[in-house]
């Protein structure tokens, strides 16, 4: 078996299987046109050798990095605007092994995985290959972020190019956050150690997220950074405080900030808490960055990871119509990358949350698909706390499998003890089980960490129910009052408020709240979902007993 270093170009036709299903003979003609007119002649003209044809795909080897990348760009430029043909192309520099039957090797595997992340009509290259490009070619490629690729031990940083869109330099790069050295006052051996530990935790936690590049730095001299995360620790005799702020470096605007207080006698506990909560809060900001970055690109030109990013942004808008749009994007992402754990989990969440917002039951085929996709998500991404969160919801709410959901939540805790969605999942699971005290504790923890989270009203709503059932009517009233302040037109929140006031014997106020509920729109609400409460509780509150119309 021959082993050698090669520049590997992989290409495949977007939505080939669907096209074959619609028009087999027409699709075969398109593949022939692609092979004879566009891809293979361009590759062979630049010294490329066809290693393998795979129906709708090609593996082509080059001796020159420049020739491989220029081939990819030339083909995609020629096909831009083609009504029926759209390619995804990836190029990587790596070792291949070849015998008389096939080609193998880590280089082939990485190129294949990168291809699943390439934008339709565009080109994705690895960082290893980009380092070998001259500046003229390299400047056209934007940072696409870091990818955890299946069967690849280490994360791979990708860079992408599109022929149609001519961005300003860096316009479509994933944002880079410079995590600055954490300062402290006064500077003692302990505060310096604690500050270094906080920076290290933040870099580690943020580096696990896609959609952002993380830089550890002692100053703002790094010109690659888009945002700067600055933290400062101040200690007094009676109080310790950590302030954190995220600054956009292009104009110096502070776009987000947070303050944490703690005991100066236990600074490491304070920094552990701050690191956990900052990571969760910045997760929301990262999704917002991706939404801004991708706003000008049409859906059909987005890569699988970009489709997931746009869907995440829509999820945070928390409306049924936005969830439906997100599901369309996720269907497209899964057509590009069927085994992606994040897309599988997001699709499962979207379907489940719409069903529960409508107080509806899933038909058998949809129920089976949600369960299957949530299982595939944890198999594909076993280190993703989000995938386990989604399956916990599916198990508890769709399957009634409380014990299975608890196992998933235990897994979340092992991966990320401070994960707010893990706390929410535990609260929902214990609500389903009727363990009101545990549910209230978990949901209280989730609410305390949800200051910037659009799902805060949903958690308040659930917490108020748990508190009343746990025998805490006054805290329950305060909680649901916060929810109705945030969303005064939500019918379900006013129903819960009327129920709590009635339990407190404040009947006149209860009647007023019930009248407000009656006048509010009777429509599905992502932030007022059914969570499979016991029938007696649902009846006492007055929650829907038949599905709500899913229009709007």
Short mmCIF file of C-alpha atoms in Angstrom, two decimals:
data_model
loop_
_atom_site.label_atom_id
_atom_site.label_comp_id
_atom_site.label_asym_id
_atom_site.label_seq_id
_atom_site.Cartn_x
_atom_site.Cartn_y
_atom_site.Cartn_z
CA UNK A 1 0.00 0.00 0.00
CA UNK A 2 1.40 3.36 -1.07
CA UNK A 3 1.36 6.22 1.47
CA UNK A 4 2.04 9.84 0.57
CA UNK A 5 1.24 13.42 1.40
CA UNK A 6 -1.31 14.98 -0.94
CA UNK A 7 -3.62 17.92 -1.35
CA UNK A 8 -7.06 16.32 -1.22
CA UNK A 9 -10.08 17.90 -2.88
CA UNK A 10 -13.47 16.39 -2.11
CA UNK A 11 -16.65 17.48 -3.86
CA UNK A 12 -20.26 16.35 -3.82
CA UNK A 13 -23.56 17.52 -5.23
CA UNK A 14 -25.96 19.14 -2.76
CA UNK A 15 -29.29 17.28 -2.26
CA UNK A 16 -28.29 14.54 -4.69
CA UNK A 17 -30.52 11.88 -3.07
CA UNK A 18 -33.59 14.11 -3.17
CA UNK A 19 -32.88 15.00 -6.79
CA UNK A 20 -32.56 11.30 -7.71
CA UNK A 21 -35.89 10.66 -6.05
CA UNK A 22 -37.57 13.39 -8.08
CA UNK A 23 -35.92 12.78 -11.47
CA UNK A 24 -33.37 9.99 -11.70
CA UNK A 25 -32.52 10.32 -15.39
CA UNK A 26 -32.31 14.13 -15.22
CA UNK A 27 -30.03 13.96 -12.18
CA UNK A 28 -27.73 11.46 -13.89
CA UNK A 29 -27.45 13.90 -16.80
CA UNK A 30 -26.50 16.67 -14.34
CA UNK A 31 -23.76 14.49 -12.85
CA UNK A 32 -22.48 13.74 -16.35
CA UNK A 33 -22.48 17.46 -17.16
CA UNK A 34 -20.64 18.20 -13.92
CA UNK A 35 -18.07 15.50 -14.63
CA UNK A 36 -17.46 16.21 -18.30
CA UNK A 37 -17.86 19.98 -18.46
CA UNK A 38 -16.93 21.46 -15.12
CA UNK A 39 -15.12 19.57 -12.40
CA UNK A 40 -12.89 16.96 -14.00
CA UNK A 41 -11.61 19.08 -16.93
CA UNK A 42 -10.72 21.92 -14.52
CA UNK A 43 -8.99 19.54 -12.13
CA UNK A 44 -7.04 17.73 -14.83
CA UNK A 45 -5.97 21.04 -16.41
CA UNK A 46 -4.39 21.98 -13.07
CA UNK A 47 -2.67 18.65 -12.46
CA UNK A 48 -5.37 16.94 -10.41
CA UNK A 49 -5.72 13.16 -10.48
CA UNK A 50 -9.13 11.54 -9.95
CA UNK A 51 -8.72 9.03 -7.14
CA UNK A 52 -12.35 8.02 -6.75
CA UNK A 53 -15.82 8.72 -8.11
CA UNK A 54 -18.77 8.07 -5.77
CA UNK A 55 -21.94 8.70 -7.77
CA UNK A 56 -22.40 12.31 -6.76
CA UNK A 57 -18.91 12.77 -5.30
CA UNK A 58 -15.23 12.92 -6.15
CA UNK A 59 -11.88 12.54 -4.42
CA UNK A 60 -9.15 14.31 -6.36
CA UNK A 61 -5.47 14.55 -5.43
CA UNK A 62 -3.15 17.44 -6.30
CA UNK A 63 0.55 18.03 -5.84
CA UNK A 64 0.04 21.80 -5.46
CA UNK A 65 -1.96 23.55 -2.74
CA UNK A 66 -2.52 26.54 -5.01
CA UNK A 67 -3.74 24.44 -7.95
CA UNK A 68 -6.19 22.54 -5.74
CA UNK A 69 -7.70 25.67 -4.21
CA UNK A 70 -7.86 27.51 -7.54
CA UNK A 71 -9.59 24.48 -9.07
CA UNK A 72 -12.20 24.54 -6.34
CA UNK A 73 -12.76 28.27 -6.72
CA UNK A 74 -12.91 28.13 -10.52
CA UNK A 75 -15.52 25.37 -10.53
CA UNK A 76 -17.68 27.06 -7.92
CA UNK A 77 -17.40 30.39 -9.69
CA UNK A 78 -18.49 28.78 -12.97
CA UNK A 79 -21.45 27.05 -11.28
CA UNK A 80 -22.62 30.13 -9.36
CA UNK A 81 -26.20 30.76 -10.35
CA UNK A 82 -26.66 27.34 -12.01
CA UNK A 83 -30.31 26.45 -11.64
CA UNK A 84 -29.82 22.78 -10.78
CA UNK A 85 -26.21 22.07 -9.78
CA UNK A 86 -24.74 23.11 -6.45
CA UNK A 87 -21.53 21.63 -5.07
CA UNK A 88 -19.87 21.49 -1.68
CA UNK A 89 -16.09 21.35 -1.87
CA UNK A 90 -13.45 20.81 0.81
CA UNK A 91 -9.66 20.87 0.43
CA UNK A 92 -7.18 19.51 2.98
CA UNK A 93 -3.48 18.73 3.12
CA UNK A 94 -2.87 15.30 4.61
CA UNK A 95 -1.58 11.78 4.23
CA UNK A 96 -3.40 9.28 2.06
CA UNK A 97 -2.92 5.57 1.51
CA UNK A 98 -3.83 3.95 -1.78
CA UNK A 99 -4.06 0.40 -3.06
CA UNK A 100 -5.63 -1.18 -6.11
CA UNK A 101 -9.10 -1.11 -4.51
CA UNK A 102 -9.51 2.22 -2.71
CA UNK A 103 -7.97 5.25 -1.00
CA UNK A 104 -7.70 5.57 2.77
CA UNK A 105 -6.12 7.62 5.51
CA UNK A 106 -6.67 10.37 8.04
CA UNK A 107 -6.33 12.99 5.32
CA UNK A 108 -9.29 11.51 3.44
CA UNK A 109 -11.35 11.32 6.62
CA UNK A 110 -10.71 14.96 7.58
CA UNK A 111 -11.47 16.18 4.05
CA UNK A 112 -14.73 14.21 4.04
CA UNK A 113 -15.81 15.61 7.39
CA UNK A 114 -14.88 19.15 6.41
CA UNK A 115 -16.96 18.75 3.28
CA UNK A 116 -20.09 18.22 5.40
CA UNK A 117 -19.43 21.67 6.90
CA UNK A 118 -18.73 23.41 3.57
CA UNK A 119 -21.29 25.98 2.39
CA UNK A 120 -23.32 24.96 -0.66
CA UNK A 121 -21.68 26.63 -3.64
CA UNK A 122 -18.56 27.35 -1.59
CA UNK A 123 -15.22 25.92 -0.49
CA UNK A 124 -14.01 24.86 2.96
CA UNK A 125 -10.29 24.40 3.68
CA UNK A 126 -8.47 23.25 6.78
CA UNK A 127 -6.15 25.47 8.78
CA UNK A 128 -3.27 23.13 7.92
CA UNK A 129 -3.83 23.84 4.24
CA UNK A 130 -4.44 27.57 4.71
CA UNK A 131 -0.99 27.96 6.24
CA UNK A 132 0.48 26.79 2.94
CA UNK A 133 -1.44 29.28 0.77
CA UNK A 134 0.07 32.51 -0.44
CA UNK A 135 -1.44 35.70 0.94
CA UNK A 136 -3.37 36.42 -2.26
CA UNK A 137 -5.47 33.26 -1.95
CA UNK A 138 -5.56 33.07 1.83
CA UNK A 139 -7.15 36.50 2.25
CA UNK A 140 -10.32 35.34 0.47
CA UNK A 141 -11.07 32.71 3.11
CA UNK A 142 -13.04 33.67 6.22
CA UNK A 143 -12.72 31.91 9.58
CA UNK A 144 -15.57 29.38 9.84
CA UNK A 145 -14.76 28.31 13.39
CA UNK A 146 -13.61 25.10 15.03
CA UNK A 147 -15.33 21.81 14.27
CA UNK A 148 -15.48 18.61 16.30
CA UNK A 149 -15.36 16.14 13.41
CA UNK A 150 -16.56 12.57 13.74
CA UNK A 151 -13.71 10.05 14.12
CA UNK A 152 -11.15 12.87 14.22
CA UNK A 153 -9.30 13.08 17.53
CA UNK A 154 -8.63 16.82 17.66
CA UNK A 155 -10.85 19.78 16.68
CA UNK A 156 -10.18 21.18 13.20
CA UNK A 157 -10.34 24.88 12.38
CA UNK A 158 -11.97 25.58 9.03
CA UNK A 159 -11.89 28.54 6.63
CA UNK A 160 -14.48 29.09 3.92
CA UNK A 161 -15.01 31.00 0.69
CA UNK A 162 -18.11 31.82 -1.33
CA UNK A 163 -18.03 32.97 -4.97
CA UNK A 164 -21.19 35.06 -5.09
CA UNK A 165 -20.87 37.10 -1.92
CA UNK A 166 -18.03 39.61 -1.90
CA UNK A 167 -17.64 40.49 1.78
CA UNK A 168 -15.56 43.14 3.39
CA UNK A 169 -12.46 41.71 5.02
CA UNK A 170 -13.54 39.63 7.99
CA UNK A 171 -17.26 40.34 7.52
CA UNK A 172 -18.30 36.69 7.68
CA UNK A 173 -15.58 35.40 10.00
CA UNK A 174 -16.75 33.83 13.23
CA UNK A 175 -16.16 36.37 16.01
CA UNK A 176 -13.00 36.07 18.08
CA UNK A 177 -13.19 36.79 21.81
CA UNK A 178 -9.96 37.81 23.51
CA UNK A 179 -10.15 36.65 27.13
CA UNK A 180 -7.85 39.15 28.80
CA UNK A 181 -5.75 38.48 31.86
CA UNK A 182 -7.99 38.89 34.89
CA UNK A 183 -6.81 41.78 37.05
CA UNK A 184 -7.16 41.97 40.83
CA UNK A 185 -7.03 44.50 43.64
CA UNK A 186 -5.23 44.19 45.91
CA UNK A 187 -2.68 41.98 44.21
CA UNK A 188 -1.67 39.20 46.57
CA UNK A 189 -0.42 35.70 45.87
CA UNK A 190 -3.95 34.38 46.43
CA UNK A 191 -5.75 36.91 44.22
CA UNK A 192 -3.21 36.42 41.43
CA UNK A 193 -3.72 32.64 41.55
CA UNK A 194 -7.51 33.00 41.64
CA UNK A 195 -7.45 35.47 38.74
CA UNK A 196 -5.30 33.16 36.62
CA UNK A 197 -7.66 30.28 37.41
CA UNK A 198 -10.69 32.33 36.30
CA UNK A 199 -9.09 33.20 32.96
CA UNK A 200 -8.12 29.57 32.41
CA UNK A 201 -11.66 28.34 33.13
CA UNK A 202 -13.21 30.94 30.81
CA UNK A 203 -10.88 30.03 27.94
CA UNK A 204 -11.59 26.33 28.46
CA UNK A 205 -15.38 26.69 28.68
CA UNK A 206 -15.71 29.07 25.75
CA UNK A 207 -13.39 27.00 23.56
CA UNK A 208 -15.92 24.15 23.72
CA UNK A 209 -18.45 26.25 21.78
CA UNK A 210 -18.78 26.45 18.03
CA UNK A 211 -19.48 29.82 16.43
CA UNK A 212 -16.66 31.63 18.23
CA UNK A 213 -12.87 31.63 18.34
CA UNK A 214 -11.23 32.15 21.71
CA UNK A 215 -7.91 33.90 22.33
CA UNK A 216 -6.12 33.99 25.66
CA UNK A 217 -4.19 37.25 25.86
CA UNK A 218 -2.51 39.61 28.30
CA UNK A 219 -3.44 42.71 26.32
CA UNK A 220 -5.51 44.04 23.42
CA UNK A 221 -2.57 43.95 21.03
CA UNK A 222 -4.06 40.93 19.24
CA UNK A 223 -5.57 42.47 16.12
CA UNK A 224 -7.52 39.28 15.36
CA UNK A 225 -9.99 39.83 18.22
CA UNK A 226 -13.53 41.04 17.55
CA UNK A 227 -14.53 41.29 21.20
CA UNK A 228 -12.66 41.56 24.47
CA UNK A 229 -13.80 39.90 27.69
CA UNK A 230 -12.43 41.80 30.67
CA UNK A 231 -12.77 40.62 34.26
CA UNK A 232 -11.59 42.24 37.47
CA UNK A 233 -11.51 40.85 41.02
CA UNK A 234 -11.79 43.26 43.94
CA UNK A 235 -11.49 42.15 47.55
CA UNK A 236 -12.45 43.91 50.76
CA UNK A 237 -12.66 42.63 54.31
CA UNK A 238 -16.36 41.78 54.05
CA UNK A 239 -16.92 41.28 50.34
CA UNK A 240 -15.34 40.07 47.11
CA UNK A 241 -16.60 41.18 43.73
CA UNK A 242 -15.94 40.10 40.14
CA UNK A 243 -16.96 42.44 37.35
CA UNK A 244 -17.05 41.22 33.75
CA UNK A 245 -17.68 43.12 30.53
CA UNK A 246 -17.67 42.28 26.84
CA UNK A 247 -16.42 45.09 24.61
CA UNK A 248 -16.69 45.34 20.83
CA UNK A 249 -13.23 46.39 19.79
CA UNK A 250 -14.21 48.09 16.52
CA UNK A 251 -15.92 50.95 18.36
CA UNK A 252 -15.17 50.36 22.05
CA UNK A 253 -18.84 49.78 22.93
CA UNK A 254 -19.59 47.59 25.95
CA UNK A 255 -22.24 45.17 24.68
CA UNK A 256 -22.74 43.12 27.86
CA UNK A 257 -21.68 43.15 31.52
CA UNK A 258 -22.22 41.21 34.73
CA UNK A 259 -21.24 41.48 38.43
CA UNK A 260 -20.74 38.62 40.94
CA UNK A 261 -20.42 38.93 44.72
CA UNK A 262 -18.96 36.42 47.14
CA UNK A 263 -17.11 35.67 50.35
CA UNK A 264 -13.48 36.93 50.35
CA UNK A 265 -12.56 33.93 52.51
CA UNK A 266 -13.44 31.54 49.65
CA UNK A 267 -12.34 33.20 46.43
CA UNK A 268 -12.06 29.99 44.43
CA UNK A 269 -15.75 29.24 45.06
CA UNK A 270 -16.60 32.72 43.75
CA UNK A 271 -14.50 32.30 40.62
CA UNK A 272 -15.92 28.82 39.95
CA UNK A 273 -19.44 30.25 40.11
CA UNK A 274 -18.50 33.23 37.97
CA UNK A 275 -16.84 31.03 35.33
CA UNK A 276 -19.90 28.77 35.09
CA UNK A 277 -22.40 31.61 34.82
CA UNK A 278 -20.28 33.70 32.47
CA UNK A 279 -19.94 30.73 30.13
CA UNK A 280 -23.72 30.22 30.05
CA UNK A 281 -24.42 33.93 29.53
CA UNK A 282 -21.82 34.25 26.78
CA UNK A 283 -23.37 31.25 25.04
CA UNK A 284 -26.40 33.45 24.35
CA UNK A 285 -24.18 36.29 23.14
CA UNK A 286 -22.34 33.94 20.76
CA UNK A 287 -25.62 32.95 19.13
CA UNK A 288 -26.44 36.62 18.70
CA UNK A 289 -23.02 37.20 17.08
CA UNK A 290 -23.73 34.42 14.59
CA UNK A 291 -27.15 35.88 13.81
CA UNK A 292 -25.61 39.25 12.96
CA UNK A 293 -22.76 37.68 10.99
CA UNK A 294 -25.03 35.61 8.76
CA UNK A 295 -27.90 38.04 8.29
CA UNK A 296 -27.11 38.87 4.65
CA UNK A 297 -26.63 35.30 3.40
CA UNK A 298 -29.64 33.45 1.87
CA UNK A 299 -30.68 30.20 3.56
CA UNK A 300 -29.72 28.08 0.54
CA UNK A 301 -26.13 29.33 0.65
CA UNK A 302 -25.56 28.53 4.31
CA UNK A 303 -23.41 25.62 5.44
CA UNK A 304 -24.75 23.07 7.92
CA UNK A 305 -23.12 24.84 10.87
CA UNK A 306 -24.42 28.22 9.69
CA UNK A 307 -27.94 26.81 9.33
CA UNK A 308 -27.71 25.58 12.92
CA UNK A 309 -26.55 29.02 14.03
CA UNK A 310 -29.46 30.74 12.29
CA UNK A 311 -31.88 28.20 13.78
CA UNK A 312 -30.46 28.85 17.27
CA UNK A 313 -31.04 32.57 16.82
CA UNK A 314 -34.66 31.83 15.86
CA UNK A 315 -35.11 29.58 18.89
CA UNK A 316 -34.15 32.49 21.14
CA UNK A 317 -37.00 34.55 19.67
CA UNK A 318 -39.28 31.95 21.27
CA UNK A 319 -42.31 32.14 18.97
CA UNK A 320 -44.07 29.27 17.23
CA UNK A 321 -43.52 30.83 13.80
CA UNK A 322 -39.79 31.27 14.47
CA UNK A 323 -39.57 27.68 15.69
CA UNK A 324 -41.22 26.51 12.47
CA UNK A 325 -38.72 28.51 10.40
CA UNK A 326 -35.90 27.03 12.50
CA UNK A 327 -37.18 23.52 11.77
CA UNK A 328 -37.04 24.23 8.02
CA UNK A 329 -33.41 25.31 8.41
CA UNK A 330 -32.58 22.25 10.49
CA UNK A 331 -34.15 19.94 7.90
CA UNK A 332 -31.81 21.52 5.38
CA UNK A 333 -28.83 21.21 7.75
CA UNK A 334 -29.58 17.51 8.22
CA UNK A 335 -29.79 17.01 4.47
CA UNK A 336 -26.21 18.36 4.31
CA UNK A 337 -24.95 16.56 7.43
CA UNK A 338 -27.36 13.78 8.52
CA UNK A 339 -25.29 12.60 11.48
CA UNK A 340 -24.69 15.97 13.14
CA UNK A 341 -25.56 15.71 16.83
CA UNK A 342 -26.38 19.37 17.36
CA UNK A 343 -28.77 19.51 14.39
CA UNK A 344 -30.47 16.28 15.49
CA UNK A 345 -30.93 17.61 19.02
CA UNK A 346 -32.17 21.00 17.84
CA UNK A 347 -34.68 19.38 15.48
CA UNK A 348 -35.97 17.23 18.35
CA UNK A 349 -36.28 20.26 20.64
CA UNK A 350 -38.08 22.28 17.98
CA UNK A 351 -40.65 19.58 17.29
CA UNK A 352 -41.24 18.84 20.98
CA UNK A 353 -41.57 22.47 22.03
CA UNK A 354 -44.07 23.27 19.27
CA UNK A 355 -46.18 20.26 20.26
CA UNK A 356 -46.14 21.25 23.92
CA UNK A 357 -46.83 24.92 23.12
CA UNK A 358 -49.95 23.73 21.28
CA UNK A 359 -50.88 21.29 24.11
CA UNK A 360 -50.97 18.66 21.40
CA UNK A 361 -50.00 14.99 21.20
CA UNK A 362 -47.54 13.77 18.59
CA UNK A 363 -48.77 11.39 15.93
CA UNK A 364 -47.07 8.02 16.11
CA UNK A 365 -44.65 8.61 13.23
CA UNK A 366 -43.55 12.02 14.52
CA UNK A 367 -43.23 10.71 18.08
CA UNK A 368 -41.01 7.88 16.90
CA UNK A 369 -38.85 10.28 14.86
CA UNK A 370 -38.35 12.70 17.75
CA UNK A 371 -37.28 9.85 20.02
CA UNK A 372 -34.98 8.39 17.36
CA UNK A 373 -33.34 11.72 16.56
CA UNK A 374 -32.78 12.55 20.24
CA UNK A 375 -31.13 9.15 20.73
CA UNK A 376 -28.95 9.70 17.64
CA UNK A 377 -27.98 13.14 18.97
CA UNK A 378 -26.42 11.80 22.17
CA UNK A 379 -24.71 9.00 20.23
CA UNK A 380 -23.23 11.49 17.75
CA UNK A 381 -22.29 14.10 20.40
CA UNK A 382 -21.80 12.33 23.74
CA UNK A 383 -19.82 15.30 25.12
CA UNK A 384 -22.57 17.81 24.33
CA UNK A 385 -24.52 18.92 27.40
CA UNK A 386 -27.18 20.31 25.06
CA UNK A 387 -27.83 16.92 23.40
CA UNK A 388 -28.39 15.29 26.79
CA UNK A 389 -30.66 18.20 27.79
CA UNK A 390 -32.89 17.64 24.78
CA UNK A 391 -33.13 13.90 25.34
CA UNK A 392 -34.02 14.46 28.99
CA UNK A 393 -36.96 16.63 27.88
CA UNK A 394 -38.00 14.03 25.30
CA UNK A 395 -37.84 11.20 27.80
CA UNK A 396 -39.68 13.01 30.57
CA UNK A 397 -42.35 14.77 28.51
CA UNK A 398 -42.89 12.67 25.40
CA UNK A 399 -42.16 9.21 26.81
CA UNK A 400 -43.02 9.64 30.50
CA UNK A 401 -39.65 8.01 31.27
CA UNK A 402 -38.66 9.92 34.40
CA UNK A 403 -35.86 7.55 35.36
CA UNK A 404 -34.32 7.76 31.90
CA UNK A 405 -34.52 11.56 32.02
CA UNK A 406 -32.82 11.58 35.42
CA UNK A 407 -29.93 9.54 33.99
CA UNK A 408 -29.53 12.07 31.19
CA UNK A 409 -29.55 14.93 33.72
CA UNK A 410 -26.88 13.15 35.77
CA UNK A 411 -24.80 13.01 32.60
CA UNK A 412 -25.29 16.76 32.08
CA UNK A 413 -24.09 17.37 35.63
CA UNK A 414 -20.93 15.36 34.97
CA UNK A 415 -20.23 17.35 31.80
CA UNK A 416 -21.20 20.82 33.03
CA UNK A 417 -22.41 21.16 36.64
CA UNK A 418 -23.41 24.82 36.20
CA UNK A 419 -25.41 24.36 32.98
CA UNK A 420 -28.64 26.32 33.29
CA UNK A 421 -30.47 24.07 30.83
CA UNK A 422 -29.53 21.07 32.96
CA UNK A 423 -31.18 22.75 35.94
CA UNK A 424 -34.26 23.48 33.83
CA UNK A 425 -34.41 19.87 32.63
CA UNK A 426 -34.23 18.56 36.19
CA UNK A 427 -37.00 20.94 37.24
CA UNK A 428 -39.25 19.86 34.36
CA UNK A 429 -38.56 16.17 35.01
CA UNK A 430 -39.43 16.47 38.70
CA UNK A 431 -42.57 18.44 37.82
CA UNK A 432 -43.65 15.52 35.64
CA UNK A 433 -42.86 13.16 38.52
CA UNK A 434 -44.75 15.32 41.05
CA UNK A 435 -41.65 15.93 43.19
CA UNK A 436 -42.50 19.56 43.83
CA UNK A 437 -39.77 20.46 46.33
CA UNK A 438 -36.95 19.16 44.12
CA UNK A 439 -38.54 20.78 41.07
CA UNK A 440 -38.76 24.13 42.87
CA UNK A 441 -35.12 23.94 43.97
CA UNK A 442 -33.84 23.14 40.48
CA UNK A 443 -35.99 25.77 38.80
CA UNK A 444 -34.93 28.37 41.39
CA UNK A 445 -31.31 27.65 40.47
CA UNK A 446 -32.17 27.99 36.76
CA UNK A 447 -34.02 31.28 37.29
CA UNK A 448 -31.12 32.75 39.23
CA UNK A 449 -28.85 32.14 36.23
CA UNK A 450 -31.28 33.37 33.56
CA UNK A 451 -30.90 37.15 33.75
CA UNK A 452 -30.26 37.61 30.01
CA UNK A 453 -32.09 34.50 28.84
CA UNK A 454 -35.28 34.87 26.77
CA UNK A 455 -36.55 31.66 28.40
CA UNK A 456 -36.58 33.26 31.86
CA UNK A 457 -40.42 33.77 31.79
CA UNK A 458 -40.92 30.07 30.99
CA UNK A 459 -38.81 29.05 33.97
CA UNK A 460 -40.63 31.50 36.24
CA UNK A 461 -43.96 30.03 35.11
CA UNK A 462 -42.84 26.49 35.93
CA UNK A 463 -41.25 27.59 39.21
CA UNK A 464 -44.45 29.27 40.39
CA UNK A 465 -46.39 26.02 39.85
CA UNK A 466 -43.75 24.00 41.69
CA UNK A 467 -43.64 26.46 44.60
CA UNK A 468 -47.39 26.41 45.17
CA UNK A 469 -47.54 22.62 44.99
CA UNK A 470 -44.62 22.51 47.45
CA UNK A 471 -46.65 24.59 49.93
CA UNK A 472 -45.03 27.98 49.26
CA UNK A 473 -47.88 30.18 48.00
CA UNK A 474 -46.31 33.56 48.77
CA UNK A 475 -43.06 32.87 46.89
CA UNK A 476 -45.19 31.38 44.11
CA UNK A 477 -47.18 34.60 43.82
CA UNK A 478 -44.00 36.68 43.68
CA UNK A 479 -42.59 34.39 41.00
CA UNK A 480 -45.63 34.44 38.72
CA UNK A 481 -45.89 38.21 39.20
CA UNK A 482 -42.38 38.50 37.76
CA UNK A 483 -43.49 36.38 34.81
CA UNK A 484 -46.58 38.50 34.10
CA UNK A 485 -44.47 41.64 34.32
CA UNK A 486 -42.18 40.26 31.63
CA UNK A 487 -45.01 38.98 29.41
CA UNK A 488 -48.29 40.70 30.34
CA UNK A 489 -50.26 39.22 27.43
CA UNK A 490 -49.59 35.55 28.24
CA UNK A 491 -52.89 33.86 29.09
CA UNK A 492 -51.32 30.88 30.86
CA UNK A 493 -49.35 33.07 33.26
CA UNK A 494 -52.52 34.89 34.33
CA UNK A 495 -54.29 31.56 34.83
CA UNK A 496 -51.52 30.45 37.17
CA UNK A 497 -51.65 33.80 38.97
CA UNK A 498 -55.45 33.49 39.44
CA UNK A 499 -54.97 29.96 40.80
CA UNK A 500 -52.32 31.03 43.31
CA UNK A 501 -54.39 34.04 44.48
CA UNK A 502 -57.40 31.77 44.92
CA UNK A 503 -55.33 29.36 47.04
CA UNK A 504 -54.29 32.33 49.18
CA UNK A 505 -57.96 33.28 49.67
CA UNK A 506 -57.56 36.57 47.78
CA UNK A 507 -60.64 35.93 45.71
CA UNK A 508 -61.24 39.42 44.32
CA UNK A 509 -57.68 39.61 42.98
CA UNK A 510 -58.06 36.05 41.70
CA UNK A 511 -61.17 37.04 39.76
CA UNK A 512 -59.37 40.03 38.26
CA UNK A 513 -56.45 37.82 37.18
CA UNK A 514 -58.91 35.30 35.69
CA UNK A 515 -60.62 38.07 33.72
CA UNK A 516 -57.24 39.21 32.41
CA UNK A 517 -56.49 35.64 31.36
CA UNK A 518 -59.84 35.36 29.59
CA UNK A 519 -59.17 38.52 27.59
CA UNK A 520 -55.65 37.41 26.55
CA UNK A 521 -55.13 35.66 23.19
CA UNK A 522 -55.78 31.91 23.22
CA UNK A 523 -52.78 30.88 21.17
CA UNK A 524 -49.79 28.55 21.43
CA UNK A 525 -46.84 30.00 23.32
CA UNK A 526 -43.32 28.57 23.37
CA UNK A 527 -42.81 30.23 26.78
CA UNK A 528 -45.98 28.68 28.28
CA UNK A 529 -45.71 25.04 27.29
CA UNK A 530 -47.52 22.03 28.60
CA UNK A 531 -45.17 20.01 30.81
CA UNK A 532 -47.45 17.01 31.44
CA UNK A 533 -48.62 18.11 34.89
CA UNK A 534 -50.99 15.83 36.80
CA UNK A 535 -54.60 16.21 35.63
CA UNK A 536 -55.72 17.67 38.97
CA UNK A 537 -53.15 20.48 38.71
CA UNK A 538 -53.99 21.25 35.09
CA UNK A 539 -57.71 21.39 35.92
CA UNK A 540 -57.12 23.63 38.95
CA UNK A 541 -55.13 26.09 36.84
CA UNK A 542 -57.50 25.89 33.88
CA UNK A 543 -54.86 24.94 31.32
CA UNK A 544 -56.07 23.77 27.89
CA UNK A 545 -57.59 20.31 27.62
CA UNK A 546 -57.71 20.33 23.81
CA UNK A 547 -54.99 21.37 21.36
CA UNK A 548 -54.57 25.06 20.66
CA UNK A 549 -54.66 26.27 17.08
CA UNK A 550 -51.13 26.34 15.70
CA UNK A 551 -51.85 29.26 13.38
CA UNK A 552 -49.61 32.33 13.72
#
